[in-house]
mmCIF file of C-alpha atoms in Angstrom:
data_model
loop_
_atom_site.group_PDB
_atom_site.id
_atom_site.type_symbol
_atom_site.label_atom_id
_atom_site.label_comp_id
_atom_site.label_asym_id
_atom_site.label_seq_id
_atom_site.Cartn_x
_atom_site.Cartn_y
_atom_site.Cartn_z
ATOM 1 C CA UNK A 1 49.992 -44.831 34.592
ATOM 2 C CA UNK A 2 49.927 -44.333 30.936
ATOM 3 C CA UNK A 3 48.371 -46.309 28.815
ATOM 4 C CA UNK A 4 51.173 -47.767 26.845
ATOM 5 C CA UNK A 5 53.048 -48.951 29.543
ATOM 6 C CA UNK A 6 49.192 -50.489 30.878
ATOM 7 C CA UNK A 7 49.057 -52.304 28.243
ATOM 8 C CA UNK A 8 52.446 -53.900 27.707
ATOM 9 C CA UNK A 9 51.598 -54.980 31.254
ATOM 10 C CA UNK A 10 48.168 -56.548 30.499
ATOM 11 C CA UNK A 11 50.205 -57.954 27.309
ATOM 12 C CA UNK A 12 52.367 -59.593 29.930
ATOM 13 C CA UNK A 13 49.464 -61.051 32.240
ATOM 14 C CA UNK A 14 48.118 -62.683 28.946
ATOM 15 C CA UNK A 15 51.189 -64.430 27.879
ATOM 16 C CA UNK A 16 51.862 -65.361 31.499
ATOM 17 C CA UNK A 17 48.283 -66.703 31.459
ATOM 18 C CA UNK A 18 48.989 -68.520 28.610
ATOM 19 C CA UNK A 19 52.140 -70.548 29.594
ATOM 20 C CA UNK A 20 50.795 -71.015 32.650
ATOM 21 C CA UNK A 21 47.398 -73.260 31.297
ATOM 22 C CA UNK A 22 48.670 -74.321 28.067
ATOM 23 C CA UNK A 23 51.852 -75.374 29.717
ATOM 24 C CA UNK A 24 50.678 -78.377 31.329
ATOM 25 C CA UNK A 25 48.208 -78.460 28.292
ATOM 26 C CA UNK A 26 51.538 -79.651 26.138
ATOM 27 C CA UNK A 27 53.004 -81.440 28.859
ATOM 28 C CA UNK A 28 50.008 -83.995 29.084
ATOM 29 C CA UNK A 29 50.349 -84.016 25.478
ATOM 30 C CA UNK A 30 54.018 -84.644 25.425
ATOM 31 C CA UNK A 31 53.009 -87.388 28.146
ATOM 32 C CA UNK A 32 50.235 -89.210 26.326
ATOM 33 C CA UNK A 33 52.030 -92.140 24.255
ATOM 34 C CA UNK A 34 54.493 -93.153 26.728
ATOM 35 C CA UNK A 35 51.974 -93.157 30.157
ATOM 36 C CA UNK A 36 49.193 -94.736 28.532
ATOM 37 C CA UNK A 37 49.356 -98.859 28.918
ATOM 38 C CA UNK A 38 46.546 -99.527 26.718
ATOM 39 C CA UNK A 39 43.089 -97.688 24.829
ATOM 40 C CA UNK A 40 41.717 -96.940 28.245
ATOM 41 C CA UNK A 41 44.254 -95.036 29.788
ATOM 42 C CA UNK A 42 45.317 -92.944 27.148
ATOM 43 C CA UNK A 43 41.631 -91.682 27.052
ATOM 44 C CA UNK A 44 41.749 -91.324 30.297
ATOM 45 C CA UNK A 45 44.778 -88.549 29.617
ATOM 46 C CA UNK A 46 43.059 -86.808 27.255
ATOM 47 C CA UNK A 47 40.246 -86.217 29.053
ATOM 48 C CA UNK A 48 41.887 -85.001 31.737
ATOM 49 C CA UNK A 49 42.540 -82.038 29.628
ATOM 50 C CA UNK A 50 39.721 -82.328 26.828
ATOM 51 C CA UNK A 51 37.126 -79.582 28.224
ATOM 52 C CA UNK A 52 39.732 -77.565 28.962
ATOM 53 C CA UNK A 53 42.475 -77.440 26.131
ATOM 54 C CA UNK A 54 40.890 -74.972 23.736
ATOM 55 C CA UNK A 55 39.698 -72.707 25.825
ATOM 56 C CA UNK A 56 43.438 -72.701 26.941
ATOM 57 C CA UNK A 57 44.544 -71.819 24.051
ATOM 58 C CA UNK A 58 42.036 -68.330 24.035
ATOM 59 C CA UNK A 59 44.737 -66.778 26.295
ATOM 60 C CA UNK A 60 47.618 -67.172 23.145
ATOM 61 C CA UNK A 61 44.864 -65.498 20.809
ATOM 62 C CA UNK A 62 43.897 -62.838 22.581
ATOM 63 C CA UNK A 63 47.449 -61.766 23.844
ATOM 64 C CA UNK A 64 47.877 -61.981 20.042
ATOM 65 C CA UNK A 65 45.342 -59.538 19.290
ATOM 66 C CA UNK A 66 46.043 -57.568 21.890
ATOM 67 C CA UNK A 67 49.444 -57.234 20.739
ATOM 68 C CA UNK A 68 48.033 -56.439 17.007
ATOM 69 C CA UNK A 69 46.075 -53.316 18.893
ATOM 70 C CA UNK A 70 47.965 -52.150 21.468
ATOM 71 C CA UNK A 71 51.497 -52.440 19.610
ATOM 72 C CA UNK A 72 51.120 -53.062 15.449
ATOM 73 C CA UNK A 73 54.634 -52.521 14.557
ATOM 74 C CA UNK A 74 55.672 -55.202 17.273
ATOM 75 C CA UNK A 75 53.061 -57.162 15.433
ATOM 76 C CA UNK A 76 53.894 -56.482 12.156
ATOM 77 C CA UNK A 77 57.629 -56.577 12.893
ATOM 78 C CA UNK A 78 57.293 -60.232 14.940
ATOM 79 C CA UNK A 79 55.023 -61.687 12.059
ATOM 80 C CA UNK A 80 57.000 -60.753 9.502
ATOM 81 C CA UNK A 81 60.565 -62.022 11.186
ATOM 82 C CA UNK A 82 59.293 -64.987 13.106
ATOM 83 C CA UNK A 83 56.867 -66.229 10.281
ATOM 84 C CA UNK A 84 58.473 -69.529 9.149
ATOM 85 C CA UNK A 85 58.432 -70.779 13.132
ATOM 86 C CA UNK A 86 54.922 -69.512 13.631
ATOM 87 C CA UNK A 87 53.565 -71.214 10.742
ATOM 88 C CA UNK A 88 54.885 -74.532 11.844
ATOM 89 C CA UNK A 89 53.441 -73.669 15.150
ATOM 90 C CA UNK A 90 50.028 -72.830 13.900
ATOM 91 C CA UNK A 91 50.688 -75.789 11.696
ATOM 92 C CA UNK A 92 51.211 -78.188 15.019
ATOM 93 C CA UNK A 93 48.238 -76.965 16.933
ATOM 94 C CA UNK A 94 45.590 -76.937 13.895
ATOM 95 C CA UNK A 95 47.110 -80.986 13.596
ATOM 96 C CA UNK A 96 46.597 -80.742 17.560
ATOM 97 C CA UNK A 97 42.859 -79.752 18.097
ATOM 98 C CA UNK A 98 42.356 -81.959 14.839
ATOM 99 C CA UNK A 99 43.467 -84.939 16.457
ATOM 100 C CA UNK A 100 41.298 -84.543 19.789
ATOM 101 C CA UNK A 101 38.136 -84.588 17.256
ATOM 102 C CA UNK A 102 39.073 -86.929 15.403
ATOM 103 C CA UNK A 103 40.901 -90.216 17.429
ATOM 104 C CA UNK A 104 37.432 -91.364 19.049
ATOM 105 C CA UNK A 105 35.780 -91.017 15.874
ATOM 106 C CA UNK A 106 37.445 -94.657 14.807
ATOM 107 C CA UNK A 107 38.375 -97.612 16.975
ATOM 108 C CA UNK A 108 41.103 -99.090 14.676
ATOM 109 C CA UNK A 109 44.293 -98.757 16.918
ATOM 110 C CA UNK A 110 46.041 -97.745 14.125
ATOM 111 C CA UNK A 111 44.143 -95.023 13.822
ATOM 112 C CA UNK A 112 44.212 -93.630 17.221
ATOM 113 C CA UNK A 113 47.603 -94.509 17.618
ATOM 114 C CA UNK A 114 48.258 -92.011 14.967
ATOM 115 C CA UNK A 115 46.309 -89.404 16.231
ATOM 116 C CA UNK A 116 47.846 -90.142 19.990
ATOM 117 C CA UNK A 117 51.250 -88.806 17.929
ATOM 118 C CA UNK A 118 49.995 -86.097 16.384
ATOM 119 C CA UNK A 119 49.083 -84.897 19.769
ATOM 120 C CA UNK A 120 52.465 -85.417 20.877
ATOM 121 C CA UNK A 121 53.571 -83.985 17.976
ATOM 122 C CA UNK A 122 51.343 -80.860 18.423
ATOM 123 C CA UNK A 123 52.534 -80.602 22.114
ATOM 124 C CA UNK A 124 56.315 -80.794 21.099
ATOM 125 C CA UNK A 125 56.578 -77.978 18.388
ATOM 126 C CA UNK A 126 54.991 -75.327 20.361
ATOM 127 C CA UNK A 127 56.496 -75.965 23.597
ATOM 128 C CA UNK A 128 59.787 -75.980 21.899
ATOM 129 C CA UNK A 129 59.406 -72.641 19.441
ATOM 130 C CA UNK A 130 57.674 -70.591 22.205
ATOM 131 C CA UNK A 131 61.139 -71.312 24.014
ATOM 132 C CA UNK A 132 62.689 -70.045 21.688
ATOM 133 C CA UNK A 133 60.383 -66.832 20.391
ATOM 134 C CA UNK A 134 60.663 -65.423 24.016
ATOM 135 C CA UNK A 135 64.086 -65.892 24.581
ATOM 136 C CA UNK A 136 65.253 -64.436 20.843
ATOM 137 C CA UNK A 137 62.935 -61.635 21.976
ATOM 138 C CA UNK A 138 65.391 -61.101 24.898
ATOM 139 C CA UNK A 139 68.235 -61.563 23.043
ATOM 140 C CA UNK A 140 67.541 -59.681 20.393
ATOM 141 C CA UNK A 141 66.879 -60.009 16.764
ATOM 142 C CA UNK A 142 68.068 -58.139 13.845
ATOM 143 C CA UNK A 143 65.538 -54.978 13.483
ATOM 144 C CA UNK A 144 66.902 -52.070 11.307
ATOM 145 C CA UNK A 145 66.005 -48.620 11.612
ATOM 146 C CA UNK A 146 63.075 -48.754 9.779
ATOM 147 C CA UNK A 147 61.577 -51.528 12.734
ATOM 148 C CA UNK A 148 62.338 -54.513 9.847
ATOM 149 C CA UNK A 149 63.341 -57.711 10.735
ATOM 150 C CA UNK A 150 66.445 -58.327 8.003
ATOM 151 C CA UNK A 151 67.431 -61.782 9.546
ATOM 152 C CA UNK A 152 66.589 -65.107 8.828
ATOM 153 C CA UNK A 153 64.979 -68.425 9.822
ATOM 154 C CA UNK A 154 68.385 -69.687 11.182
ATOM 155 C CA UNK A 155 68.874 -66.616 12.513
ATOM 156 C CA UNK A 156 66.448 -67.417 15.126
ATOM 157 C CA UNK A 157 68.617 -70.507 16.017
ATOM 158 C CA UNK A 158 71.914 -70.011 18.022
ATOM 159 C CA UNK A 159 72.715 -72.180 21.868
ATOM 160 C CA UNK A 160 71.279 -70.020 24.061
ATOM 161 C CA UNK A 161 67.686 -69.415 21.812
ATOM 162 C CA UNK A 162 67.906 -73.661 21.432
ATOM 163 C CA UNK A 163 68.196 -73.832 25.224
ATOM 164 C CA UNK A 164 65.744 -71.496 25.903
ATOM 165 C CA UNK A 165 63.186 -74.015 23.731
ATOM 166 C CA UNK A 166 64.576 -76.867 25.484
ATOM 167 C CA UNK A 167 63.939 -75.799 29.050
ATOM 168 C CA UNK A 168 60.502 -74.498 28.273
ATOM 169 C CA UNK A 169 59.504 -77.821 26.440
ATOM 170 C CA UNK A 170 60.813 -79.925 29.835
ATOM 171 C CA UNK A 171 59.452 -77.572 32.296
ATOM 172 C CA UNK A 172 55.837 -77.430 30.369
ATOM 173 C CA UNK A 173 56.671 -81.834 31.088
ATOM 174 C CA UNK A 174 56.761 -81.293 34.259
ATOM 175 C CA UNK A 175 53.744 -78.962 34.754
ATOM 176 C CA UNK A 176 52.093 -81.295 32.918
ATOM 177 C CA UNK A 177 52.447 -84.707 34.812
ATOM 178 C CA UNK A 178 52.057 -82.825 38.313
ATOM 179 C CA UNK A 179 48.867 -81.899 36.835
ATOM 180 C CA UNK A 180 48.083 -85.554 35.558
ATOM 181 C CA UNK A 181 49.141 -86.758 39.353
ATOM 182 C CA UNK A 182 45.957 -83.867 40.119
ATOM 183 C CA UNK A 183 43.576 -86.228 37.808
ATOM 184 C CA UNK A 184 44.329 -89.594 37.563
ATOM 185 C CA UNK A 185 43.413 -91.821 40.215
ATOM 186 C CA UNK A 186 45.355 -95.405 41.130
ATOM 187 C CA UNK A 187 47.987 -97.015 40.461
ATOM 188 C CA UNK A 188 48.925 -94.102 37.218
ATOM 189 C CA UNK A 189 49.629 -91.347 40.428
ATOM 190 C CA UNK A 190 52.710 -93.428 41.162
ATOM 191 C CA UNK A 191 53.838 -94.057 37.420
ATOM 192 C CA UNK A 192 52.890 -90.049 36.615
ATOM 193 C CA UNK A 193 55.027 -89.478 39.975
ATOM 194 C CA UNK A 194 58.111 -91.347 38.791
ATOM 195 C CA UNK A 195 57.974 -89.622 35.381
ATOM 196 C CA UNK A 196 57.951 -86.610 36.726
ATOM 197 C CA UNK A 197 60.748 -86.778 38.936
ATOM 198 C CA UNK A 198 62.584 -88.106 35.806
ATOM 199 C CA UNK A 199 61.670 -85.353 33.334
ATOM 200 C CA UNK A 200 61.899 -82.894 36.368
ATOM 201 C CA UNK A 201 65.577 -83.689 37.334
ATOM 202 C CA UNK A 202 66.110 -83.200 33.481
ATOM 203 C CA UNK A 203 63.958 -80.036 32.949
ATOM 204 C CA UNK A 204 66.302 -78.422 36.699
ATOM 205 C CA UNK A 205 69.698 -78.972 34.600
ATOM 206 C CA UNK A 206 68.308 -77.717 31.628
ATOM 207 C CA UNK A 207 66.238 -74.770 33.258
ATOM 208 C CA UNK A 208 69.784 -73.809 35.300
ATOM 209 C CA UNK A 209 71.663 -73.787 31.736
ATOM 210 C CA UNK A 210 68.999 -71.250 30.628
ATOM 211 C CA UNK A 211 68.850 -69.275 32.982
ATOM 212 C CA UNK A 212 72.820 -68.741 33.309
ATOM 213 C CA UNK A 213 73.004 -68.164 29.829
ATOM 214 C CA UNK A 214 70.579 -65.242 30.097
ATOM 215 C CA UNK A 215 73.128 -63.986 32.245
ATOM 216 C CA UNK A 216 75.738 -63.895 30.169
ATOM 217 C CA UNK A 217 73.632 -63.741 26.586
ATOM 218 C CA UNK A 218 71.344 -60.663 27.856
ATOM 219 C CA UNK A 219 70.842 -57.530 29.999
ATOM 220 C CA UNK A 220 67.639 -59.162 31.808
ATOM 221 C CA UNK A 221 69.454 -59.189 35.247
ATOM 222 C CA UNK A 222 70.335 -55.162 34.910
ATOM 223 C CA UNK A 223 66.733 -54.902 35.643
ATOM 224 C CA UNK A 224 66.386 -55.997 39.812
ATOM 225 C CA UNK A 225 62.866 -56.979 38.965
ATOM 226 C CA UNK A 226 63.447 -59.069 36.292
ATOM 227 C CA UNK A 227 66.500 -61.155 37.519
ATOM 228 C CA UNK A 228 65.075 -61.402 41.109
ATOM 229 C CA UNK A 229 61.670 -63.174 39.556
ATOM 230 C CA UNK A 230 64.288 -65.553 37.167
ATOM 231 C CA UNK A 231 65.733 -66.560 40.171
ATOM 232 C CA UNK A 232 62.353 -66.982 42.608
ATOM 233 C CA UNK A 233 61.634 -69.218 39.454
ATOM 234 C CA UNK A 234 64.588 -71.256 40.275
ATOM 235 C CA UNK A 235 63.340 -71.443 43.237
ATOM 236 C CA UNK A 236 60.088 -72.144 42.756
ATOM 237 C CA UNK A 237 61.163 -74.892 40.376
ATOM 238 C CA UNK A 238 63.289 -76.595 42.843
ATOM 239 C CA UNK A 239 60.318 -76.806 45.806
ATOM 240 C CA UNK A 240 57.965 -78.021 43.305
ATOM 241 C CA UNK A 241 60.214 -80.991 42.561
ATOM 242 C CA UNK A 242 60.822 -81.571 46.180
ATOM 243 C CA UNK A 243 56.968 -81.788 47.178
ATOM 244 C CA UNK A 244 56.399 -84.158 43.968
ATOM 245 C CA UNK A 245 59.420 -86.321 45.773
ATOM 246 C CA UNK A 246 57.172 -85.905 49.000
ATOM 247 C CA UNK A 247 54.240 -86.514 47.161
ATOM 248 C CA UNK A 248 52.850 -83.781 48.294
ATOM 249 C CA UNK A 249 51.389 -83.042 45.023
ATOM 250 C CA UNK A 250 48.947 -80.287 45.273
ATOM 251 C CA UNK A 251 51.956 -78.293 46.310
ATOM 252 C CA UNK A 252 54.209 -79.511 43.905
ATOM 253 C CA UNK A 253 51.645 -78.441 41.069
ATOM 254 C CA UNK A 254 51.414 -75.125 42.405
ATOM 255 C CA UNK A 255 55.078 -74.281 42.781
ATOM 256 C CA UNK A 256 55.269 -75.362 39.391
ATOM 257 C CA UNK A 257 52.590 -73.301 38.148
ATOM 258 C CA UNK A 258 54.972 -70.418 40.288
ATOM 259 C CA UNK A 259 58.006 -70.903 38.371
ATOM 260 C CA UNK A 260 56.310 -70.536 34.704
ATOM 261 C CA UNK A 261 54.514 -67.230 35.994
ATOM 262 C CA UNK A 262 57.826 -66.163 37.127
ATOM 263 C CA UNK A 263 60.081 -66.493 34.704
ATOM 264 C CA UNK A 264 57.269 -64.755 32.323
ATOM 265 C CA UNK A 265 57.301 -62.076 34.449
ATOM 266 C CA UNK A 266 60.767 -62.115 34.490
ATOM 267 C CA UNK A 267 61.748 -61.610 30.885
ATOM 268 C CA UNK A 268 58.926 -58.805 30.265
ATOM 269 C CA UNK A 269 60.217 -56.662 33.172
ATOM 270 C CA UNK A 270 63.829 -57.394 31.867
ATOM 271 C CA UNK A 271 62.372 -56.136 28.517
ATOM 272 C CA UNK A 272 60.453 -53.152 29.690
ATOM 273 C CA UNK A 273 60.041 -50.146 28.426
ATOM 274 C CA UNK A 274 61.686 -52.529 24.672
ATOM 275 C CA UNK A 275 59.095 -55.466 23.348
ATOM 276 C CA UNK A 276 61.439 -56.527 20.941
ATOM 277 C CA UNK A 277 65.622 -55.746 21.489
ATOM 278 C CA UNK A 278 67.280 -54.914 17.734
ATOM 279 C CA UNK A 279 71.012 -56.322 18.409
ATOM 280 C CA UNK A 280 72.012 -54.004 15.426
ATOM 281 C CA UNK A 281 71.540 -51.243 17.554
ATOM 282 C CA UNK A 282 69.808 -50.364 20.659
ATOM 283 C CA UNK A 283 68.301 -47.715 19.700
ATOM 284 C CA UNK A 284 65.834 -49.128 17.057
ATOM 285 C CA UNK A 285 64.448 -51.497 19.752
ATOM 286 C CA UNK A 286 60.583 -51.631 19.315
ATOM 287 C CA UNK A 287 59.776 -49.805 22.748
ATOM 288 C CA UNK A 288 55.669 -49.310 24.572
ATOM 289 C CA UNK A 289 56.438 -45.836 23.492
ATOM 290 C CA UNK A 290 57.940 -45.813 19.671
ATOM 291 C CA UNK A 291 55.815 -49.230 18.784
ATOM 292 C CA UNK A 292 51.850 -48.210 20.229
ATOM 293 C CA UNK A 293 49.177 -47.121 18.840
ATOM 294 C CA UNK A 294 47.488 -43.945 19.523
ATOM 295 C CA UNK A 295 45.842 -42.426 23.130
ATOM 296 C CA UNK A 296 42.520 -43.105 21.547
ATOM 297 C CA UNK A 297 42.900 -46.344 19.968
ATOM 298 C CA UNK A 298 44.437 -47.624 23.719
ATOM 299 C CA UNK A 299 41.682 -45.847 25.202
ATOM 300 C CA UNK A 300 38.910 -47.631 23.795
ATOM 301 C CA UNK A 301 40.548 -50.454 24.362
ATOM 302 C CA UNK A 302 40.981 -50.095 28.061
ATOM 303 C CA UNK A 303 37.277 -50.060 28.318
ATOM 304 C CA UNK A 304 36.617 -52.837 26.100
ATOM 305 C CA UNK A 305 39.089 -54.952 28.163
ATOM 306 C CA UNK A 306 37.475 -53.812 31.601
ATOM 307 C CA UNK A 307 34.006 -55.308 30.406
ATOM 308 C CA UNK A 308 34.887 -58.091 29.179
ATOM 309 C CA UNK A 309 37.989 -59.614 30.911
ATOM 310 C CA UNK A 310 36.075 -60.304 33.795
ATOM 311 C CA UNK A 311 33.402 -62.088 32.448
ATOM 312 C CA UNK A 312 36.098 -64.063 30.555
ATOM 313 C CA UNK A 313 38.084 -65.016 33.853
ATOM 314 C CA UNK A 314 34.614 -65.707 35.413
ATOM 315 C CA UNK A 315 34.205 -68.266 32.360
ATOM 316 C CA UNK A 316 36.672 -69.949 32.764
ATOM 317 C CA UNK A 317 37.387 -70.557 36.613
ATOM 318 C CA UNK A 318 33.745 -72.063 36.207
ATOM 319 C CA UNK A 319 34.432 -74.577 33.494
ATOM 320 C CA UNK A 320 37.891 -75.239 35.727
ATOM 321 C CA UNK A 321 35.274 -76.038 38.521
ATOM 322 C CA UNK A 322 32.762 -77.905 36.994
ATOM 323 C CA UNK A 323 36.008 -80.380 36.019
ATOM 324 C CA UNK A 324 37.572 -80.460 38.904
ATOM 325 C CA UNK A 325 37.161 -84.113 39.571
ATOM 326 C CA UNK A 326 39.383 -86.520 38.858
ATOM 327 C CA UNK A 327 39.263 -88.335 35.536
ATOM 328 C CA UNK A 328 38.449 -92.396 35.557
ATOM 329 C CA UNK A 329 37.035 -94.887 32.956
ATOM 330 C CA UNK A 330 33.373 -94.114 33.547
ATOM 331 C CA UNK A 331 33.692 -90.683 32.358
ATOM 332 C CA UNK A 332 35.323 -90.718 28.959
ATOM 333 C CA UNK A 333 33.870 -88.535 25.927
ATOM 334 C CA UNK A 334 36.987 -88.083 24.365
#
């Protein structure tokens, strides 16, 4: 396999990666003023994702820089065109990680009221605005020949790109209370369990819309790979919200956790061999083969990644086992 195409596939695994931990990551957040009866139980929330949250958020950074070294004009090109709505979205998770230091530090409810909505806050944006990076990215954007993004802000905006933020934003929901029905213990399962099946029903409708508008909006389903994993996500989607209705929750989590690694697998096969469609013209799509760097640069690279992904994964499956327990009063540090 050559390396370009390797590593627009490792690329891929990142992201997916990503969305997959970080998803229910922002759906706890999303969660956390509106489950939360009182001081207690809100901690409770946030600890069920405290040891975990930033090293959740190492999978965004490195598919980042491996983006920046395997593919620099996609970088550059991205940066450059989607700056405004990353800075608000590095802008939301610096407020995020700020506000898990700092609520505890004070026991003023105003205080960590405020900081309980700045994590909601710092859940929403990114949610929503990674929605709608990946499916612009389908789309396409306005590149020119010289792989420049020429558009706008509100060129980033239309129905289909809003969608596409809106059904990411409800399914991360989702993810997130199945995973809170995973943590909690008493009588918040059944209260998780009923939001959940709300925001689920929601998220399905929503998640549908998307999905047939990349059907009419894109060329994703011309590639058999791409649609059929779009529509195992559909699938996925709607068995995780029938085992949450069974309460068979473990499962529910799981096909959840299916669906988001589908439809990111989805959209980069429907992508491949482009990274980011021009809809001025299809031929000055950013492709693995026009946009990487060079044989050596990937090269090095390859072995740098063989080293040290593993003891990375290793890492973290630990730390995921080591807080595997559910979360109760007695074991707040957060």
């Amino acid at each position: 396999m050559e390396l370009n195409v390797l590593w627009f596939i490792l690329v891929g695994v990142l992201f997916t990666g990503f969305f997959f931990l970080e998803g229910f990551d922002y759906g706890v957040g999303m969660l956390l003023p509106f489950l939360g009866r009182n001081d207690v139980e809100r901690r409770v929330i946030i600890n069920t994702i405290g040891p975990v949250w930033d090293g959740n958020e190492v999978w965004m950074i490195t598919a980042g820089g491996a983006m920046f070294a395997a593919f620099p004009h996609v970088y550059a090109t991205m940066f450059s065109g989607f700056y405004m709505a990353l800075f608000l979205m590095l802008m939301a998770l610096i407020v995020r990680g700020v506000a898990f230091e700092f609520r505890s530090k004070d026991e003023s409810p105003v205080w960590r009221g405020t900081w309980d909505w700045m994590i909601f806050i710092g859940s929403v944006i990114p949610a929503l605005l990674w929605g709608v990076a990946v499916t612009n990215l389908i789309k396409g954007v306005p590149i020119n020949e010289k792989m420049i993004y020429v558009g706008t802000f509100f060129d980033l905006l239309s129905p289909y790109t809003l969608v596409g933020g809106l059904a990411f934003l409800l399914v991360f929901l989702f993810h997130g209370a199945l995973y809170l029905t995973l943590k909690v213990e008493g009588e918040m399962i059944e209260r998780v369990r009923s939001v959940a099946l709300k925001g689920g029903a929601l998220a399905a409708v929503v998640f549908l819309a998307c999905v047939g508008l990349t059907y009419t909006n894109t060329d994703l389903f011309s590639s058999v790979l791409g649609g059929t994993a779009l529509w195992g996500a559909v699938a996925a989607f709607v068995a995780g919200y029938a085992f949450t209705w069974l309460k068979k929750y473990g499962w529910g989590f799981a096909m959840s956790s299916l669906a988001i690694v589908l439809t990111t697998a989805g959209f980069f096969a429907g992508l491949f061999p482009r990274i980011m469609v021009s809809s001025l013209n299809s031929a000055w799509s950013l492709t693995v083969y026009n946009a990487s760097s060079t044989p050596y640069t990937l090269k090095i690279m390859t072995f740098a990644a063989l080293t040290l992904v593993p003891i990375v994964l290793a890492y973290q499956i630990w730390t995921y086992w080591v807080f595997r327990k559910r979360v109760t009063a007695r074991d707040l540090e957060y």
